[in-house]
CSV table of C-alpha atoms (C1' of nucleotides) in Angstrom, one decimal:
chain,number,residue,atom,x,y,z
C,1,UNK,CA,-22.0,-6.1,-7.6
C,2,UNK,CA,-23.4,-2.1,-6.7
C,3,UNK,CA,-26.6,-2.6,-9.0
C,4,UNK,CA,-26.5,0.6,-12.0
C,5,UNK,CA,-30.3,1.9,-13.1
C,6,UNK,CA,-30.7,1.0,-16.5
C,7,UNK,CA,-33.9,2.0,-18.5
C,8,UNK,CA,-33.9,-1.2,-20.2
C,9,UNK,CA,-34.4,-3.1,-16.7
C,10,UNK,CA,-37.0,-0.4,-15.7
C,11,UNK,CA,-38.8,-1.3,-18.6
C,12,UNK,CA,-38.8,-4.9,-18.5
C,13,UNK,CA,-39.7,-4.7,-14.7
C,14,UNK,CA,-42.8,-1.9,-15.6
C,15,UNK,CA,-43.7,-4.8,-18.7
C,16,UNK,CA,-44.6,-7.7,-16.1
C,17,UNK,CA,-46.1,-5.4,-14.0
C,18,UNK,CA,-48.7,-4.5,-16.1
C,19,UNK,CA,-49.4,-8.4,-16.8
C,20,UNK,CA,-51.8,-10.5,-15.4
C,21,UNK,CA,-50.7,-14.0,-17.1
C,22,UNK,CA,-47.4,-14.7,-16.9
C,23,UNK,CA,-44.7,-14.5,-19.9
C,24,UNK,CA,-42.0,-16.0,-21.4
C,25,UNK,CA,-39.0,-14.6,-21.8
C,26,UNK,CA,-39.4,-14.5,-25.4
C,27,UNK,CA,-43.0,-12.7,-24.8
C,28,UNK,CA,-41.1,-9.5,-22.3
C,29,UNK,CA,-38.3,-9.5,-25.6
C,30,UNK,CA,-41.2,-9.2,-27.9
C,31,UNK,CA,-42.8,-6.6,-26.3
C,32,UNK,CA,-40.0,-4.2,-24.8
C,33,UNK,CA,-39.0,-4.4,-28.2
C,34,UNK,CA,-41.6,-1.9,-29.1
C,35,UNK,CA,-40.1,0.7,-27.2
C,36,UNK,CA,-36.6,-0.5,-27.5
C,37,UNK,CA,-36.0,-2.0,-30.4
C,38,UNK,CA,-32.1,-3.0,-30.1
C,39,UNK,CA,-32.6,-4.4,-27.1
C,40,UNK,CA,-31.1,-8.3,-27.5
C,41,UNK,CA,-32.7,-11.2,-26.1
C,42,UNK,CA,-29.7,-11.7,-24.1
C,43,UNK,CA,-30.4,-8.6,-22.3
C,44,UNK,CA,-33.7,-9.6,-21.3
C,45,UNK,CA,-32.9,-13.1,-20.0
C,46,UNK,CA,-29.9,-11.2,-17.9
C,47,UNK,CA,-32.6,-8.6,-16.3
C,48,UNK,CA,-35.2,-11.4,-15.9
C,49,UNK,CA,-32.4,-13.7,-13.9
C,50,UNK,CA,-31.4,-10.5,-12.1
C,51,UNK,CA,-34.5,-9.4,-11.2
C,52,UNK,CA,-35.5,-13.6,-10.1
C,53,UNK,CA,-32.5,-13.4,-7.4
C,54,UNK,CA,-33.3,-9.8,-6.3
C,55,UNK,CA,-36.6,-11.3,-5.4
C,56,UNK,CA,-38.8,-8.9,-7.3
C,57,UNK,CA,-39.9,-11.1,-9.8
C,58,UNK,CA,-40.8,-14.8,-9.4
C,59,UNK,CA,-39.2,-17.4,-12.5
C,60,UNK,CA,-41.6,-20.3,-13.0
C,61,UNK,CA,-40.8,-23.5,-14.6
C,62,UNK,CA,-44.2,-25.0,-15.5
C,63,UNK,CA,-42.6,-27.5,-18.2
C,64,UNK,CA,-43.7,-26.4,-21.8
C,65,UNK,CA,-40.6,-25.9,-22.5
C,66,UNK,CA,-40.1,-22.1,-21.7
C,67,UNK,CA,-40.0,-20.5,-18.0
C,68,UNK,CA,-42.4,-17.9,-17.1
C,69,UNK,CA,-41.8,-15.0,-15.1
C,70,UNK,CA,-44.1,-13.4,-12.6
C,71,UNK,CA,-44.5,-10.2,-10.8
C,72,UNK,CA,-46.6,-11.5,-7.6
C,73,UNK,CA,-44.1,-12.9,-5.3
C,74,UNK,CA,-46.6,-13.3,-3.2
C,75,UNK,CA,-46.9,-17.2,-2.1
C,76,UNK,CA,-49.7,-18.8,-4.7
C,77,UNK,CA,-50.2,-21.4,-6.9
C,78,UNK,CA,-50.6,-21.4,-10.7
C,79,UNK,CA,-52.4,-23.5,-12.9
C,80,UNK,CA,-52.0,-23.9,-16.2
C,81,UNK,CA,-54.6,-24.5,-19.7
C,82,UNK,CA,-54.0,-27.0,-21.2
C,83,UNK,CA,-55.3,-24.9,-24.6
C,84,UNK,CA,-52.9,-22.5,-24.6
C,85,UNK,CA,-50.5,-22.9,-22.1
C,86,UNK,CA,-51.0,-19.3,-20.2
C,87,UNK,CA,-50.4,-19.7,-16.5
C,88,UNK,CA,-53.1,-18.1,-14.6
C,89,UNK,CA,-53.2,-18.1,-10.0
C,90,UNK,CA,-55.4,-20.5,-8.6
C,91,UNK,CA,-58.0,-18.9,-6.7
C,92,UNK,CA,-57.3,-18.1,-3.5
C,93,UNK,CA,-60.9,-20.4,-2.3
C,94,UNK,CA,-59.0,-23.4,-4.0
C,95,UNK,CA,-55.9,-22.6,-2.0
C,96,UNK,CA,-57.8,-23.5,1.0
C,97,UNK,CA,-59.0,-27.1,-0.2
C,98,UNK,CA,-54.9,-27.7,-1.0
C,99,UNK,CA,-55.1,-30.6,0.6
C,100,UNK,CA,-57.8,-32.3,-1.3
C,101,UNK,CA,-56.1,-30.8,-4.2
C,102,UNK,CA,-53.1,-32.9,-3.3
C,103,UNK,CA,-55.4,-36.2,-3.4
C,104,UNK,CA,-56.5,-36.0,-6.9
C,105,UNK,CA,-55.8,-33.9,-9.7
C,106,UNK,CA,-57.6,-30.7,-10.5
C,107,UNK,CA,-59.0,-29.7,-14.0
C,108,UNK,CA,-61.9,-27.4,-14.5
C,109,UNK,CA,-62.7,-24.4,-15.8
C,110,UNK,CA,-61.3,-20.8,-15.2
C,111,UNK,CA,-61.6,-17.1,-16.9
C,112,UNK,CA,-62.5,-19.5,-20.3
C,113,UNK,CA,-59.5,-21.6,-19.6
C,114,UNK,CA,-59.4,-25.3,-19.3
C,115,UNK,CA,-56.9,-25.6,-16.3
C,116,UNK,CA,-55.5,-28.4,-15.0
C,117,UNK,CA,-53.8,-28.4,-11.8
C,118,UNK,CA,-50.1,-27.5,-12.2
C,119,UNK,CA,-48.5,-28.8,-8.8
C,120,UNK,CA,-45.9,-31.3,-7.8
C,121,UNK,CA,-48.5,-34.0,-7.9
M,1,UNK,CA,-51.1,-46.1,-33.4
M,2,UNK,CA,-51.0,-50.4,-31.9
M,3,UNK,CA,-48.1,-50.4,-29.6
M,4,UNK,CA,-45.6,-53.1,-30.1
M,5,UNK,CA,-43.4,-54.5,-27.7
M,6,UNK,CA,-39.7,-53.3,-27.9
M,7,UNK,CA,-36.6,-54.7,-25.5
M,8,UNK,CA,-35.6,-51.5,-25.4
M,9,UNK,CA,-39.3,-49.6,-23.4
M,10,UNK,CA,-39.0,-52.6,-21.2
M,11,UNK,CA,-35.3,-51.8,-20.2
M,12,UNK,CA,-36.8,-47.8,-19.5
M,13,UNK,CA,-39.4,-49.1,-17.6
M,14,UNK,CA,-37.3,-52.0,-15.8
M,15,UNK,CA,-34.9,-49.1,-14.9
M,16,UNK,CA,-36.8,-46.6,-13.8
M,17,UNK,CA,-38.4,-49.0,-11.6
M,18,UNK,CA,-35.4,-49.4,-9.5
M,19,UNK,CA,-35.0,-46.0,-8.6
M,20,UNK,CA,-36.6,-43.7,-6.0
M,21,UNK,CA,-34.9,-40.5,-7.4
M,22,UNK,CA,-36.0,-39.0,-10.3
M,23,UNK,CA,-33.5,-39.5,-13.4
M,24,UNK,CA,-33.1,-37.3,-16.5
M,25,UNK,CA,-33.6,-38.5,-20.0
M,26,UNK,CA,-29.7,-38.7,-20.1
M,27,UNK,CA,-29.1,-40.7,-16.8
M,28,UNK,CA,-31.8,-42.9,-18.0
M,29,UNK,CA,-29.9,-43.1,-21.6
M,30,UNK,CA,-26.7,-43.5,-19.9
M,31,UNK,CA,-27.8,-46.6,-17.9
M,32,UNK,CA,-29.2,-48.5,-20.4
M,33,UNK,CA,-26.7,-48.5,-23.0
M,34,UNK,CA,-24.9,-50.8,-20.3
M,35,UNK,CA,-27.6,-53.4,-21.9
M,36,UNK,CA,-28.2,-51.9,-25.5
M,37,UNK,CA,-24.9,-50.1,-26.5
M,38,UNK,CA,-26.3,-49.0,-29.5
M,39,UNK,CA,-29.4,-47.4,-27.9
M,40,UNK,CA,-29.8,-43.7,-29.3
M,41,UNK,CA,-30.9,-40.8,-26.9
M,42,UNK,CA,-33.9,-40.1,-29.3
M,43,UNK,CA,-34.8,-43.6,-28.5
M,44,UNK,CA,-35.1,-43.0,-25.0
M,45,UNK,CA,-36.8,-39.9,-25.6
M,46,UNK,CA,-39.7,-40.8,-27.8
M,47,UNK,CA,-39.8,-44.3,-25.5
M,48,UNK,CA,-39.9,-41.6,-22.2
M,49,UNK,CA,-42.8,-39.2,-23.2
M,50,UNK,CA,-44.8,-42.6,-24.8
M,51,UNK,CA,-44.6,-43.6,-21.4
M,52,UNK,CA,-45.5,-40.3,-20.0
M,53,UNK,CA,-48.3,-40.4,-22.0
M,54,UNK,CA,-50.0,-43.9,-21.4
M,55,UNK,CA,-49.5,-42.7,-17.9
M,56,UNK,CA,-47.1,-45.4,-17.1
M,57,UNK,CA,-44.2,-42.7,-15.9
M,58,UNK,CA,-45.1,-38.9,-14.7
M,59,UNK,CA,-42.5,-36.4,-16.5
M,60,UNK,CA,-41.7,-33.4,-14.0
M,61,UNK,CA,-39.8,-30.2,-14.6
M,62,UNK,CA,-38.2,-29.3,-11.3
M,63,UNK,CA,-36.4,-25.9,-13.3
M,64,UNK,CA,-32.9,-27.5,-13.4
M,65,UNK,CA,-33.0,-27.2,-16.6
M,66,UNK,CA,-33.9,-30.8,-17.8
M,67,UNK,CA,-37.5,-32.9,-17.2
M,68,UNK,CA,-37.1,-36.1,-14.7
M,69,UNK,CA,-39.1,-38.8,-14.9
M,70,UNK,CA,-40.9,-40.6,-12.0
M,71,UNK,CA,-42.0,-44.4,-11.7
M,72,UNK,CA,-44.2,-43.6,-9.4
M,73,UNK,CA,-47.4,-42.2,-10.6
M,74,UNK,CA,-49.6,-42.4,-7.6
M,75,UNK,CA,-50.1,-38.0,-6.5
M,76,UNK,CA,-47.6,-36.9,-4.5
M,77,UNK,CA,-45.2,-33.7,-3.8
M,78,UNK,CA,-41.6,-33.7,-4.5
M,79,UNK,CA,-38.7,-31.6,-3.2
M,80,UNK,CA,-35.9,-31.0,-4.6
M,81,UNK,CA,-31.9,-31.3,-3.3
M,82,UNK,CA,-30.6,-27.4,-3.1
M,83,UNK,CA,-27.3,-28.9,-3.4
M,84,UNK,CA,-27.3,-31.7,-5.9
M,85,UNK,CA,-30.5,-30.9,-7.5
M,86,UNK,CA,-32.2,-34.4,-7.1
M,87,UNK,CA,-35.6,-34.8,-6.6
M,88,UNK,CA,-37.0,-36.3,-3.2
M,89,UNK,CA,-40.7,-37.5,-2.4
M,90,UNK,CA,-42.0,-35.3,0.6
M,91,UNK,CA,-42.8,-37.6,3.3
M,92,UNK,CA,-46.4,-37.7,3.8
M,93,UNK,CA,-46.9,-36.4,7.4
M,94,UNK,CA,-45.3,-33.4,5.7
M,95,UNK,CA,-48.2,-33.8,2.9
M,96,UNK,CA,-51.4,-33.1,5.2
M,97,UNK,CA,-49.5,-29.7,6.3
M,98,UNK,CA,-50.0,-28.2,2.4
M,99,UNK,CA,-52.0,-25.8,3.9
M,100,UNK,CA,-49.6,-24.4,6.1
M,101,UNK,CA,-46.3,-24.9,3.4
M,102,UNK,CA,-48.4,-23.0,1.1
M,103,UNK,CA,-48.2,-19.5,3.1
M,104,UNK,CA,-44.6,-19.9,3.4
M,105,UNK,CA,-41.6,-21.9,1.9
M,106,UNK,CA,-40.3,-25.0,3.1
M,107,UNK,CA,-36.4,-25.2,4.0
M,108,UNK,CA,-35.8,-28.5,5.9
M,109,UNK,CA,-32.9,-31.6,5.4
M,110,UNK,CA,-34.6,-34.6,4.3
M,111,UNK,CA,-32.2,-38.0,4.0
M,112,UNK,CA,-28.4,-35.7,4.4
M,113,UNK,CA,-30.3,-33.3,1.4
M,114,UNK,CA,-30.2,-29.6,1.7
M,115,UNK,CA,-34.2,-29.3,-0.1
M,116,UNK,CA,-36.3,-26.4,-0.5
M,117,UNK,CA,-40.1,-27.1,-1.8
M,118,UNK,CA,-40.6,-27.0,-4.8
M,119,UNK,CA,-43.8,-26.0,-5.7
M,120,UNK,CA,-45.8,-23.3,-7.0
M,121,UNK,CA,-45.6,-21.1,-4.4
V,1,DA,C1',-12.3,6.4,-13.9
V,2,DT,C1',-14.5,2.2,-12.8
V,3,DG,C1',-17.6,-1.3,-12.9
V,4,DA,C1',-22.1,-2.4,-14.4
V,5,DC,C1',-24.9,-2.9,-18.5
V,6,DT,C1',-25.8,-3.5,-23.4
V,7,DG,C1',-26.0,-5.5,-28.2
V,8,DC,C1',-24.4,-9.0,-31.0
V,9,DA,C1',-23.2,-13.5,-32.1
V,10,DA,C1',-21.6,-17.8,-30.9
V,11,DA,C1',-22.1,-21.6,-27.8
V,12,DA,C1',-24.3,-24.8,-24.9
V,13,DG,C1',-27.8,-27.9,-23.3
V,14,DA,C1',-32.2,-30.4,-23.8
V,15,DT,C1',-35.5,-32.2,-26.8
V,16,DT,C1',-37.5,-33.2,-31.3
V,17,DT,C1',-37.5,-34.9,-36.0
V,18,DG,C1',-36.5,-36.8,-40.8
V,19,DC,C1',-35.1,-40.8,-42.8
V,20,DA,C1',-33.5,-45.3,-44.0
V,21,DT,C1',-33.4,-49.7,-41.8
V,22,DG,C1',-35.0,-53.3,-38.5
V,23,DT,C1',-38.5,-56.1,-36.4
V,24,DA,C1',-42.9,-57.5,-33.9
V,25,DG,C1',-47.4,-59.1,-34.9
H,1,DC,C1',-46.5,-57.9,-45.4
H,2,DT,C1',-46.9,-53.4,-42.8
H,3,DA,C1',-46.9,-50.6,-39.0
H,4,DC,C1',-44.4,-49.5,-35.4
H,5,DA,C1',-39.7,-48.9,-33.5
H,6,DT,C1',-34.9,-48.0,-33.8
H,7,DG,C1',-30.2,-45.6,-34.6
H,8,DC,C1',-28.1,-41.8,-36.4
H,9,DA,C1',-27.6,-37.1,-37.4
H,10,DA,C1',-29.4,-32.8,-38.2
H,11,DA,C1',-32.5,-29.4,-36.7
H,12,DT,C1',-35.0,-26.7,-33.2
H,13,DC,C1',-35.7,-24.2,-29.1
H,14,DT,C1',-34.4,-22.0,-24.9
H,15,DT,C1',-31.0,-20.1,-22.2
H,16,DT,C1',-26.2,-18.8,-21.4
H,17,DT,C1',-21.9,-16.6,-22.3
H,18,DG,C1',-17.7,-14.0,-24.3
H,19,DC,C1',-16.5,-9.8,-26.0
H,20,DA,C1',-16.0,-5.0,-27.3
H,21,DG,C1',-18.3,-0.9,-26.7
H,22,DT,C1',-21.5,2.2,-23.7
H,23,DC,C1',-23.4,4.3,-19.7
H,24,DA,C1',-24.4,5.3,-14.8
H,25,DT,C1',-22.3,6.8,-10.6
DNA sequence: ATGACTGCAAAAGATTTGCATGTAG
DNA sequence: CTACATGCAAATCTTTTGCAGTCAT
């Protein structure tokens, strides 16, 4: 289990860093594509699984179907639009009022996004 | 879009009633064709997210791979089973310490189950 | 060399959908 | 009657896996 570098890996790992939102797995094959375009979508779901249980990238199951992958391991939470489905952090001022979070659901407005609160409500 | 009644809703809704775990689509499907035999899974399905969406049952995806379904739609956290993959409610005392589960994760043993919380940490 | 990694394709698992038939209102 | 609901099967979508070849160490 000695981990190997491999530059597809590097790439997919550079990809998510450089995002903000968080992507599918379909979104990182998409776009490592451009550089590597024989990469397989099993390849990417092996690095994104590999990287999830090395800890360096956190795998979110928000339920629209797909998981979403995220560089900040950092504790947060995420909310989600209910337009598009993106996943976007919850401000770190709503963090604070968790609690009052946790008695009624959140919806409002964030970056343009109507965001509902995305918890285990 | 009139609903009409069906035996078959008011066997979902009957059993999911009974339970304080949070079945799958398939356990639900498997323990009411001890009533209706000739039940089909897509049945259950389309009967599940109607429900869902009247608000009558809240639909959660823990990341095991399939959505559970809840009777209980009053706000509240879940955990879920490291071991069996069940979903728990968090006891409430544990509720009004969000604040503090939020800056790190919660690894405790709740009713003989190994749980972790899930949430968007 | 050896074991990890890749691409490809097939498989697996969950959920949705099209269609002909059944049934509540 | 006529919508809504059902059973069945096929289709769809996401994710996993087996395998033979490739590459890092």
């Amino acid at each position: 289990m000695a981990l190997k570098y491999s530059k597809q890996r590097e790439a997919i790992k550079e990809f998510l860093a450089t995002r903000t939102d968080h992507p599918t797995a379909d979104v990182v094959y998409m776009n490592i594509r451009k550089a590597f375009p024989n990469i397989s979508l099993g390849t990417v779901y092996r690095n994104l699984s590999l990287l999830a249980s090395l800890g360096e990238v956190n795998k979110m199951t928000p339920g629209d179907g797909a998981d979403h992958f995220d560089w900040n391991t950092e504790p947060h939470y995420h909310v989600v639009c209910t337009e598009c489905g993106c996943v976007q952090d919850l401000p770190m001022e709503l963090v604070q009022d968790m609690n009052k979070l946790a008695e009624k659901y959140y919806d409002g407005v964030i970056d343009g996004h109507n965001v509902y609160f995305y918890g285990n409500l």
